[in-house]
Coordinates of C-alpha atoms in Angstrom, one line a residue:
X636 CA 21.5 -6.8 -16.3
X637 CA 22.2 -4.6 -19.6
X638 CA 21.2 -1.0 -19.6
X639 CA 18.7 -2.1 -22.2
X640 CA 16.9 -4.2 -19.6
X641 CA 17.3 -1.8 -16.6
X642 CA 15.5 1.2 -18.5
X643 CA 13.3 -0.9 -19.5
X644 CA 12.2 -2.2 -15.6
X645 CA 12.6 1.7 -15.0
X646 CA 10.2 2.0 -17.1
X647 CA 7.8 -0.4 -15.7
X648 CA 7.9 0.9 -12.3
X649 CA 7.3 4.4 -13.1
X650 CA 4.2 3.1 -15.1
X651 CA 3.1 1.3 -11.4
X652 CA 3.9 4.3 -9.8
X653 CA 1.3 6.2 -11.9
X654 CA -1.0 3.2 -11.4
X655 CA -0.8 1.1 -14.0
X656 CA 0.3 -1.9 -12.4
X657 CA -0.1 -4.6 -15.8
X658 CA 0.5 -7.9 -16.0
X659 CA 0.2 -8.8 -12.2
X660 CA -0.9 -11.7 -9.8
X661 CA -1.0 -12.6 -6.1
X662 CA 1.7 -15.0 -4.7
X663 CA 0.3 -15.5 -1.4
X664 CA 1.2 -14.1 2.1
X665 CA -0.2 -9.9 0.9
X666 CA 2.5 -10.2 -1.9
X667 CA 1.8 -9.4 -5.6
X668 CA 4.2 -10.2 -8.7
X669 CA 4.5 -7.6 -11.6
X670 CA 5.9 -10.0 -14.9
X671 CA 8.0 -7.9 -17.4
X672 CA 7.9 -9.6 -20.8
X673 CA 11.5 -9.0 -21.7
X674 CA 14.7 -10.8 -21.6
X675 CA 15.1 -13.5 -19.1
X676 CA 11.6 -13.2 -17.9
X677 CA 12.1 -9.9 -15.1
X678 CA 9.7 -9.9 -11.8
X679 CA 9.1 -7.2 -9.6
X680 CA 7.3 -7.7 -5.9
X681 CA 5.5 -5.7 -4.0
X682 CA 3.2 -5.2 -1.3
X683 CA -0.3 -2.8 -0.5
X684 CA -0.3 -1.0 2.5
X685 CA -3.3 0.9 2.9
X686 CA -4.6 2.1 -0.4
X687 CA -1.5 2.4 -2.4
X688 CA 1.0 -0.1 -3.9
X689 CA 4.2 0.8 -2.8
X690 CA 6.5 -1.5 -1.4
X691 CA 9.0 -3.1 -3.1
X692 CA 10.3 -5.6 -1.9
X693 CA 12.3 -7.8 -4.1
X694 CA 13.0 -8.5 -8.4
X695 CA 14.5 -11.3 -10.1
X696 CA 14.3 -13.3 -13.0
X697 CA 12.1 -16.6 -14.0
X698 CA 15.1 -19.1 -13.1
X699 CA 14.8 -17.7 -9.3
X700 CA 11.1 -16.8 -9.0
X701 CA 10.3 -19.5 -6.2
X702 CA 13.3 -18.2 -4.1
X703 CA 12.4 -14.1 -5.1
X704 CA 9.1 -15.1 -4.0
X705 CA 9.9 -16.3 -0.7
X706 CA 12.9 -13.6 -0.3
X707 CA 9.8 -10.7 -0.7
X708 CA 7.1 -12.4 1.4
X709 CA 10.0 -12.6 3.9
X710 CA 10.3 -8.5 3.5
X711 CA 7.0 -7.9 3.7
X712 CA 6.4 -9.8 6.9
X713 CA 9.7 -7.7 8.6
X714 CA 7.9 -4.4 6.9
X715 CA 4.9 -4.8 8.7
X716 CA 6.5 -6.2 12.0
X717 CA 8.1 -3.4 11.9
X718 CA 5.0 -0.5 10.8
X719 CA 3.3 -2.6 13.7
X720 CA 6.0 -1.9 16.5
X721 CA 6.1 2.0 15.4
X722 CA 2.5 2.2 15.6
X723 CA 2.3 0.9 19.1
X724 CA 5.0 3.1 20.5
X725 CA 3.7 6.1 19.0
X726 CA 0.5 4.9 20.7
X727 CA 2.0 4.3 24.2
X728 CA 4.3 7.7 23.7
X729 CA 1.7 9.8 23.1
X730 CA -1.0 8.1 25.4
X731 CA -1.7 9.8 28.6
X732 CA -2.1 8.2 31.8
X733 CA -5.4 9.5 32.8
X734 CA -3.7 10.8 36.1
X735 CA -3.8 14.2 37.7
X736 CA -0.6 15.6 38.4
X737 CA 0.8 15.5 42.2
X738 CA -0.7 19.1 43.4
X739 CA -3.2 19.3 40.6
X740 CA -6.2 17.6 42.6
X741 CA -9.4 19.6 42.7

């Protein structure tokens, strides 16, 4: 990729970080696809979580879209295997048993 075609995906994703996410569809499995009409036909994927757009997850060309497809559903589903596990040991950290102490019966 030219510096020409790397400011211009820069460009993109600051323009999704600010919300304007253009030219994008589903792909299936919670996964989007952001199309940049320049050069070899550039794609950026990403994911929701919660309200925002934020997770990138892979970027490729036309030529490889099926396999960049598959490569970011593939992220996504670690990402929130991952979110998932964190959430349920926070829970089970911060849980309390519902015991009294030893010596602390009333």
């Amino acid at each position: 990729m030219d510096g020409q075609a790397a400011d211009r995906i820069r460009e993109v994703v600051l323009r999704m970080e600010l919300g304007n996410l253009g030219d994008v569809k589903p792909v299936g499995e919670g996964v989007s696809e952001r199309r940049i009409t320049f050069g070899p036909g550039y794609r950026i994927y990403f994911g929701r979580d919660g309200d925002e757009w934020i997770i990138l997850l892979a970027g490729g060309t036309k030529k490889r879209q099926q396999r960049d497809i598959e490569d970011a559903k593939t992220n996504w589903a670690n990402y929130k295997a991952r979110k998932r596990a964190e959430t349920r040991a926070k829970k089970t950290t911060h849980k309390p048993s519902g015991r009294t102490p030893r010596g602390k019966e009333k």
